[in-house]
């Protein structure tokens, strides 16, 4: 199975800060990577697909990039409503696998 | 609007089974694969399996082979997930999700908490 490793596991940042989360894959997965946002007590929400495709309705302060084994999710200006856990997921091959998640807290 | 509504929380003793439902609405049910993903307390997301309501094709994560059953009822647009021989480490939030692309989920159910405890 493909292993996805996210860093950091958690972070605390101030409103307005630029935040970057990294996801590394144990093997090359082209751009078959998605990012999900999961707010406390809620189901995950698809933010990004195909490594960089922002989903309809997602705020434009979210962006993502990468291919192969190294991917990043960036929040350009952190907002209070961005308090959540962010997880990457590969759909290069089955079984689909997820990173362990990055918990974003607001200072 | 697309909605996936799951059945309520369940408590089961070790060795029992649990069946969770996921009722879809707001789209053509047969056109999208439904995946099941679980999340143990404080842990990450784990894919369990997927089913196509169109042709009944099923895909399972190896660790759940033999314990996991996925079925559909197209008359009610409902997918069922049954997990047998429950253990304490099966305690988790179980989520159904609609796949917009192969293994990419765009809409999720609210989750069903399954607690395995004597």
mmCIF file of C-alpha atoms in Angstrom:
data_model
loop_
_atom_site.group_PDB
_atom_site.id
_atom_site.type_symbol
_atom_site.label_atom_id
_atom_site.label_comp_id
_atom_site.label_asym_id
_atom_site.label_seq_id
_atom_site.Cartn_x
_atom_site.Cartn_y
_atom_site.Cartn_z
ATOM 1 C CA UNK A 1 0.000 0.000 0.000
ATOM 2 C CA UNK A 2 1.119 3.555 -0.673
ATOM 3 C CA UNK A 3 2.053 5.429 2.496
ATOM 4 C CA UNK A 4 1.336 9.145 2.790
ATOM 5 C CA UNK A 5 3.212 11.124 5.407
ATOM 6 C CA UNK A 6 2.047 14.594 6.360
ATOM 7 C CA UNK A 7 4.006 17.259 8.142
ATOM 8 C CA UNK A 8 3.582 18.817 10.511
ATOM 9 C CA UNK A 9 1.130 16.706 12.516
ATOM 10 C CA UNK A 10 -0.235 19.898 14.039
ATOM 11 C CA UNK A 11 0.386 23.602 13.862
ATOM 12 C CA UNK A 12 -0.816 26.751 15.534
ATOM 13 C CA UNK A 13 -0.875 29.987 13.575
ATOM 14 C CA UNK A 14 -2.402 33.426 13.785
ATOM 15 C CA UNK A 15 -5.205 34.813 11.699
ATOM 16 C CA UNK A 16 -3.704 36.162 8.499
ATOM 17 C CA UNK A 17 -0.680 33.868 8.531
ATOM 18 C CA UNK A 18 0.375 31.853 5.514
ATOM 19 C CA UNK A 19 0.208 28.139 6.331
ATOM 20 C CA UNK A 20 1.763 25.286 4.365
ATOM 21 C CA UNK A 21 1.165 21.568 4.898
ATOM 22 C CA UNK A 22 3.259 18.921 3.193
ATOM 23 C CA UNK A 23 2.274 15.427 2.071
ATOM 24 C CA UNK A 24 4.919 12.964 0.915
ATOM 25 C CA UNK A 25 4.140 9.688 -0.823
ATOM 26 C CA UNK A 26 6.117 6.460 -0.469
ATOM 27 C CA UNK A 27 6.070 6.103 -4.253
ATOM 28 C CA UNK A 28 5.371 8.336 -7.228
ATOM 29 C CA UNK A 29 1.656 8.954 -7.703
ATOM 30 C CA UNK A 30 1.703 11.570 -10.482
ATOM 31 C CA UNK A 31 -1.027 14.058 -9.520
ATOM 32 C CA UNK A 32 -3.470 11.518 -8.115
ATOM 33 C CA UNK A 33 -3.763 13.360 -4.821
ATOM 34 C CA UNK A 34 -6.637 15.050 -3.058
ATOM 35 C CA UNK A 35 -6.903 17.195 0.064
ATOM 36 C CA UNK A 36 -9.771 17.066 2.527
ATOM 37 C CA UNK A 37 -10.747 19.478 5.285
ATOM 38 C CA UNK A 38 -12.444 18.034 8.363
ATOM 39 C CA UNK A 39 -13.840 20.464 10.899
ATOM 40 C CA UNK A 40 -14.376 19.248 14.483
ATOM 41 C CA UNK A 41 -17.320 16.866 14.674
ATOM 42 C CA UNK A 42 -17.989 17.046 10.949
ATOM 43 C CA UNK A 43 -17.458 14.817 7.928
ATOM 44 C CA UNK A 44 -14.527 15.501 5.601
ATOM 45 C CA UNK A 45 -14.989 17.995 2.800
ATOM 46 C CA UNK A 46 -13.164 17.702 -0.517
ATOM 47 C CA UNK A 47 -11.000 20.802 -1.015
ATOM 48 C CA UNK A 48 -8.578 19.878 -3.777
ATOM 49 C CA UNK A 49 -8.458 17.078 -6.349
ATOM 50 C CA UNK A 50 -5.842 16.092 -8.913
ATOM 51 C CA UNK A 51 -3.172 17.750 -6.750
ATOM 52 C CA UNK A 52 -4.141 21.328 -7.565
ATOM 53 C CA UNK A 53 -7.787 21.519 -8.610
ATOM 54 C CA UNK A 54 -9.729 23.705 -6.213
ATOM 55 C CA UNK A 55 -13.251 22.412 -5.697
ATOM 56 C CA UNK A 56 -16.208 24.626 -6.516
ATOM 57 C CA UNK A 57 -17.168 26.658 -3.465
ATOM 58 C CA UNK A 58 -13.822 26.322 -1.726
ATOM 59 C CA UNK A 59 -12.270 29.657 -0.737
ATOM 60 C CA UNK A 60 -9.581 30.950 -3.088
ATOM 61 C CA UNK A 61 -7.128 31.324 -0.180
ATOM 62 C CA UNK A 62 -6.612 27.554 -0.473
ATOM 63 C CA UNK A 63 -4.169 26.334 -3.094
ATOM 64 C CA UNK A 64 -2.185 23.175 -3.648
ATOM 65 C CA UNK A 65 0.587 21.894 -5.841
ATOM 66 C CA UNK A 66 2.903 18.982 -6.402
ATOM 67 C CA UNK A 67 3.408 15.815 -8.361
ATOM 68 C CA UNK A 68 5.270 12.573 -7.968
ATOM 69 C CA UNK A 69 6.010 12.198 -4.281
ATOM 70 C CA UNK A 70 5.870 15.729 -2.865
ATOM 71 C CA UNK A 71 2.711 17.768 -2.433
ATOM 72 C CA UNK A 72 1.739 20.910 -0.556
ATOM 73 C CA UNK A 73 -1.462 22.566 0.591
ATOM 74 C CA UNK A 74 -1.265 26.278 1.305
ATOM 75 C CA UNK A 75 -3.658 28.589 3.083
ATOM 76 C CA UNK A 76 -2.680 32.062 1.923
ATOM 77 C CA UNK A 77 -4.239 33.956 4.830
ATOM 78 C CA UNK A 78 -5.486 31.813 7.703
ATOM 79 C CA UNK A 79 -9.037 32.531 8.856
ATOM 80 C CA UNK A 80 -10.767 31.461 12.095
ATOM 81 C CA UNK A 81 -13.072 29.133 10.146
ATOM 82 C CA UNK A 82 -10.045 27.212 8.835
ATOM 83 C CA UNK A 83 -9.723 25.475 12.206
ATOM 84 C CA UNK A 84 -9.748 21.857 11.053
ATOM 85 C CA UNK A 85 -7.732 18.759 10.314
ATOM 86 C CA UNK A 86 -6.413 18.530 6.763
ATOM 87 C CA UNK A 87 -5.739 15.144 5.190
ATOM 88 C CA UNK A 88 -4.202 14.156 1.891
ATOM 89 C CA UNK A 89 -5.375 11.064 0.014
ATOM 90 C CA UNK A 90 -3.980 9.239 -2.992
ATOM 91 C CA UNK A 91 -6.115 7.641 -5.694
ATOM 92 C CA UNK A 92 -3.201 6.411 -7.812
ATOM 93 C CA UNK A 93 -4.007 2.835 -6.949
ATOM 94 C CA UNK A 94 -6.100 0.803 -4.565
ATOM 95 C CA UNK A 95 -6.379 0.773 -1.707
ATOM 96 C CA UNK A 96 -6.828 4.506 -1.529
ATOM 97 C CA UNK A 97 -4.823 5.712 1.438
ATOM 98 C CA UNK A 98 -4.834 8.839 3.550
ATOM 99 C CA UNK A 99 -2.216 10.798 5.379
ATOM 100 C CA UNK A 100 -2.485 10.861 9.147
ATOM 101 C CA UNK A 101 -3.810 14.414 9.082
ATOM 102 C CA UNK A 102 -2.548 17.852 10.094
ATOM 103 C CA UNK A 103 -4.466 19.644 12.801
ATOM 104 C CA UNK A 104 -4.556 23.399 12.272
ATOM 105 C CA UNK A 105 -5.247 25.531 15.313
ATOM 106 C CA UNK A 106 -5.689 29.266 15.600
ATOM 107 C CA UNK A 107 -3.458 31.144 18.061
ATOM 108 C CA UNK B 1 -28.882 19.049 -3.191
ATOM 109 C CA UNK B 2 -26.794 15.937 -2.759
ATOM 110 C CA UNK B 3 -27.239 14.318 0.647
ATOM 111 C CA UNK B 4 -26.036 11.121 2.234
ATOM 112 C CA UNK B 5 -27.867 10.316 5.459
ATOM 113 C CA UNK B 6 -26.585 7.525 7.658
ATOM 114 C CA UNK B 7 -28.258 5.465 10.340
ATOM 115 C CA UNK B 8 -27.746 6.203 14.013
ATOM 116 C CA UNK B 9 -25.057 5.226 16.456
ATOM 117 C CA UNK B 10 -24.711 1.597 17.506
ATOM 118 C CA UNK B 11 -23.181 -0.262 20.423
ATOM 119 C CA UNK B 12 -22.235 -3.905 19.978
ATOM 120 C CA UNK B 13 -20.445 -6.488 22.101
ATOM 121 C CA UNK B 14 -17.238 -8.079 20.787
ATOM 122 C CA UNK B 15 -17.971 -10.796 18.240
ATOM 123 C CA UNK B 16 -21.251 -9.268 17.093
ATOM 124 C CA UNK B 17 -21.977 -7.605 13.782
ATOM 125 C CA UNK B 18 -23.250 -4.173 12.814
ATOM 126 C CA UNK B 19 -25.118 -2.952 9.747
ATOM 127 C CA UNK B 20 -25.019 0.719 8.836
ATOM 128 C CA UNK B 21 -27.171 2.323 6.158
ATOM 129 C CA UNK B 22 -26.455 5.290 3.902
ATOM 130 C CA UNK B 23 -29.419 6.805 2.058
ATOM 131 C CA UNK B 24 -28.603 8.969 -0.940
ATOM 132 C CA UNK B 25 -30.695 11.756 -2.429
ATOM 133 C CA UNK B 26 -30.343 14.678 -4.806
ATOM 134 C CA UNK B 27 -28.630 12.827 -7.652
ATOM 135 C CA UNK B 28 -28.971 9.731 -9.840
ATOM 136 C CA UNK B 29 -28.074 6.998 -7.376
ATOM 137 C CA UNK B 30 -26.847 4.424 -9.892
ATOM 138 C CA UNK B 31 -24.292 6.778 -11.449
ATOM 139 C CA UNK B 32 -21.866 7.056 -8.529
ATOM 140 C CA UNK B 33 -19.817 4.614 -6.526
ATOM 141 C CA UNK B 34 -20.284 4.759 -2.754
ATOM 142 C CA UNK B 35 -17.228 4.299 -0.551
ATOM 143 C CA UNK B 36 -17.003 3.465 3.139
ATOM 144 C CA UNK B 37 -14.295 5.052 5.225
ATOM 145 C CA UNK B 38 -13.775 4.801 8.963
ATOM 146 C CA UNK B 39 -12.021 6.917 11.534
ATOM 147 C CA UNK B 40 -10.987 5.482 14.877
ATOM 148 C CA UNK B 41 -10.852 7.928 17.813
ATOM 149 C CA UNK B 42 -7.960 10.336 17.316
ATOM 150 C CA UNK B 43 -6.817 8.523 14.182
ATOM 151 C CA UNK B 44 -6.742 9.195 10.454
ATOM 152 C CA UNK B 45 -9.159 8.098 7.763
ATOM 153 C CA UNK B 46 -9.133 4.492 6.560
ATOM 154 C CA UNK B 47 -10.826 3.256 3.400
ATOM 155 C CA UNK B 48 -12.764 0.034 3.875
ATOM 156 C CA UNK B 49 -14.429 -0.681 0.549
ATOM 157 C CA UNK B 50 -16.571 0.646 -2.281
ATOM 158 C CA UNK B 51 -19.627 -0.477 -4.236
ATOM 159 C CA UNK B 52 -21.099 0.547 -7.542
ATOM 160 C CA UNK B 53 -24.911 0.724 -7.490
ATOM 161 C CA UNK B 54 -24.795 0.568 -11.304
ATOM 162 C CA UNK B 55 -23.270 -2.892 -11.732
ATOM 163 C CA UNK B 56 -22.797 -4.091 -8.124
ATOM 164 C CA UNK B 57 -19.010 -4.183 -8.531
ATOM 165 C CA UNK B 58 -17.329 -4.172 -5.142
ATOM 166 C CA UNK B 59 -13.805 -3.435 -3.950
ATOM 167 C CA UNK B 60 -12.525 -4.174 -0.480
ATOM 168 C CA UNK B 61 -9.440 -3.266 1.479
ATOM 169 C CA UNK B 62 -7.576 -6.491 2.156
ATOM 170 C CA UNK B 63 -7.823 -6.149 5.927
ATOM 171 C CA UNK B 64 -11.628 -6.267 5.765
ATOM 172 C CA UNK B 65 -11.953 -9.154 3.294
ATOM 173 C CA UNK B 66 -14.269 -11.764 4.743
ATOM 174 C CA UNK B 67 -15.706 -9.454 7.423
ATOM 175 C CA UNK B 68 -17.186 -6.696 5.299
ATOM 176 C CA UNK B 69 -20.349 -6.883 3.201
ATOM 177 C CA UNK B 70 -21.614 -4.063 0.998
ATOM 178 C CA UNK B 71 -25.070 -4.111 -0.559
ATOM 179 C CA UNK B 72 -27.371 -1.691 -2.326
ATOM 180 C CA UNK B 73 -31.127 -1.210 -2.527
ATOM 181 C CA UNK B 74 -31.778 0.809 -5.639
ATOM 182 C CA UNK B 75 -35.487 1.110 -4.797
ATOM 183 C CA UNK B 76 -34.599 3.278 -1.795
ATOM 184 C CA UNK B 77 -31.201 4.614 -2.988
ATOM 185 C CA UNK B 78 -29.571 3.083 0.058
ATOM 186 C CA UNK B 79 -26.217 1.402 0.535
ATOM 187 C CA UNK B 80 -25.604 -0.927 3.475
ATOM 188 C CA UNK B 81 -22.306 -1.738 5.164
ATOM 189 C CA UNK B 82 -22.153 -4.774 7.435
ATOM 190 C CA UNK B 83 -19.087 -5.589 9.483
ATOM 191 C CA UNK B 84 -18.944 -8.890 11.355
ATOM 192 C CA UNK B 85 -16.813 -10.391 14.143
ATOM 193 C CA UNK B 86 -16.430 -6.989 15.754
ATOM 194 C CA UNK B 87 -13.421 -6.261 17.952
ATOM 195 C CA UNK B 88 -12.690 -3.361 20.252
ATOM 196 C CA UNK B 89 -10.427 -1.795 17.640
ATOM 197 C CA UNK B 90 -13.426 -1.562 15.280
ATOM 198 C CA UNK B 91 -14.746 1.241 17.482
ATOM 199 C CA UNK B 92 -14.838 4.146 15.056
ATOM 200 C CA UNK B 93 -16.877 6.682 13.156
ATOM 201 C CA UNK B 94 -18.054 5.024 9.940
ATOM 202 C CA UNK B 95 -18.608 7.314 6.962
ATOM 203 C CA UNK B 96 -20.128 6.753 3.559
ATOM 204 C CA UNK B 97 -19.068 8.966 0.690
ATOM 205 C CA UNK B 98 -19.943 9.473 -2.952
ATOM 206 C CA UNK B 99 -17.076 9.097 -5.411
ATOM 207 C CA UNK B 100 -17.006 11.883 -7.998
ATOM 208 C CA UNK B 101 -13.981 10.285 -9.639
ATOM 209 C CA UNK B 102 -12.208 7.001 -9.083
ATOM 210 C CA UNK B 103 -11.512 6.953 -5.343
ATOM 211 C CA UNK B 104 -12.143 10.685 -4.836
ATOM 212 C CA UNK B 105 -15.143 11.492 -2.652
ATOM 213 C CA UNK B 106 -17.065 14.745 -3.001
ATOM 214 C CA UNK B 107 -20.030 14.256 -0.668
ATOM 215 C CA UNK B 108 -19.979 12.517 2.685
ATOM 216 C CA UNK B 109 -22.537 11.223 5.133
ATOM 217 C CA UNK B 110 -22.642 12.604 8.655
ATOM 218 C CA UNK B 111 -21.010 9.482 10.064
ATOM 219 C CA UNK B 112 -22.204 6.660 12.302
ATOM 220 C CA UNK B 113 -20.399 5.993 15.567
ATOM 221 C CA UNK B 114 -20.004 2.290 16.220
ATOM 222 C CA UNK B 115 -18.797 1.358 19.683
ATOM 223 C CA UNK B 116 -17.639 -2.169 20.396
ATOM 224 C CA UNK B 117 -17.810 -2.841 24.091
ATOM 225 C CA UNK B 118 -18.814 -5.636 26.413
#
